[in-house]
Amino acid sequence: MTRQLITAAENTWCPGCGNFSIQHMMKSALLELNREGLAFENVVLVAGIGCHGKLVDYLDINSFYAIHGRPIPVASGIKIANPDLHVICFSGDGDAYAEGLDHLLFVAKRNLDITVIVHNNRVYGLTTGQYTPTSPEGFKGRSTPRGTIEKPLNPLELVLASGGTYIARGYTKKLQQLKELFKQAIRHRGFSLVDVLQVCATYYDIHDYYDRHVYDLTDHDPGSYSQAWQKVREWDYNADAPIALGTFYQAALPTFEERLLRPGGGTIDRVEKIRRILSRAV
Ligand code: SF4
């Protein structure tokens, strides 16, 4: 019997929330990867705090809640402790691009083999509508009733500059593409980021704007750093510009855990190492 992966937990997301698309496309991606040989018991989901984080309650996969802004360090520890696991980290735009920004840049710099999915709704939804690092200039919310005077960060540009080896952008109304991006990111050996334009139906519903601006990356070589650099800068999360969706960049480079745990290219007895560490601690 096919495992369904959806738990019985009561879903508390608002009607129309983009989180539903991410949940169901991740479910479909994992089911398809499972048919290709990925064992569910070798997948670990990690979430930060925010509306997005509830996703790990709704998917029937091993999971761990981190504190706000810290899902990437937790995911990093899990991966380094057991490099055979596929670690998928869900984070919000406040979670990943504000409190957790240094962790994001350093995990990209290290090329640790984890996947980070950012639910980028460009607003703090759980705390009722404050601006985040990717809110556009002039955004009016609870903490900026007259409009924010800051320009947003461009997270894809930051991660590309930091050394990330898989960088993509999806949109919650492009379901099939979203699923394929999730599969590519999970399969990728090295650090992968999928920034998902996920509309908050309650505090920042910009479906109409995205529908008019998004287009699929075609005639683009994701192996070219210079092409990726040009494309990630085309839309700066602020200007009224075309918004590309798809894979901007992909490179095959040694991962952090390969260099850390197998410096000579051989194997290590991880269980024996952990046993020795524990025996010294007790
Ligand atoms: S507040 Fe926004 S992000 Fe949170 S569940 Fe509601 S629609 Fe989704």
Short mmCIF file of N, CA and C and ligand atoms in Angstrom, two decimals, residues 12-14 17-19 51 121 125-126 198-203, ligand 1:
data_model
loop_
_atom_site.label_atom_id
_atom_site.label_comp_id
_atom_site.label_asym_id
_atom_site.label_seq_id
_atom_site.Cartn_x
_atom_site.Cartn_y
_atom_site.Cartn_z
N THR A 12 -4.30 24.21 10.67
CA THR A 12 -4.76 25.52 11.14
C THR A 12 -4.37 26.67 10.20
N TRP A 13 -3.82 26.35 9.02
CA TRP A 13 -3.50 27.42 8.08
C TRP A 13 -4.78 28.10 7.58
N CYS A 14 -4.69 29.39 7.24
CA CYS A 14 -5.85 30.12 6.71
C CYS A 14 -6.23 29.55 5.33
N CYS A 17 -3.93 29.86 1.94
CA CYS A 17 -2.51 30.03 2.26
C CYS A 17 -1.64 29.21 1.30
N GLY A 18 -0.54 29.80 0.86
CA GLY A 18 0.37 29.10 -0.03
C GLY A 18 1.09 27.93 0.61
N ASN A 19 1.06 27.85 1.93
CA ASN A 19 1.71 26.71 2.59
C ASN A 19 1.12 25.38 2.14
N CYS A 51 4.32 30.29 10.59
CA CYS A 51 3.23 29.49 10.02
C CYS A 51 3.80 28.30 9.24
N ASN A 121 6.82 34.45 2.06
CA ASN A 121 5.58 35.22 1.83
C ASN A 121 5.80 36.71 2.08
N GLY A 125 3.54 36.28 9.05
CA GLY A 125 2.12 35.96 9.12
C GLY A 125 1.68 35.54 10.52
N LEU A 126 2.49 34.71 11.18
CA LEU A 126 2.09 34.16 12.48
C LEU A 126 1.89 35.27 13.51
N GLN A 198 5.50 32.37 -1.74
CA GLN A 198 4.34 31.73 -1.09
C GLN A 198 3.45 32.83 -0.54
N VAL A 199 2.33 33.03 -1.16
CA VAL A 199 1.49 34.16 -0.78
C VAL A 199 0.79 33.92 0.56
N CYS A 200 0.86 34.94 1.42
CA CYS A 200 0.10 34.93 2.67
C CYS A 200 -1.27 35.53 2.35
N ALA A 201 -2.29 34.67 2.34
CA ALA A 201 -3.62 35.10 1.91
C ALA A 201 -4.22 36.14 2.86
N THR A 202 -3.77 36.15 4.11
CA THR A 202 -4.39 37.02 5.10
C THR A 202 -3.69 38.38 5.22
N TYR A 203 -2.36 38.41 5.18
CA TYR A 203 -1.65 39.66 5.45
C TYR A 203 -0.91 40.25 4.25
S1 SF4 B 1 -1.27 34.09 8.38
FE1 SF4 B 1 -0.64 33.98 6.23
S2 SF4 B 1 1.10 32.54 6.21
FE2 SF4 B 1 0.01 32.26 8.15
S3 SF4 B 1 -1.45 30.57 7.78
FE3 SF4 B 1 -2.54 32.52 7.41
S4 SF4 B 1 -2.31 32.87 5.19
FE4 SF4 B 1 -0.76 31.35 5.78
#
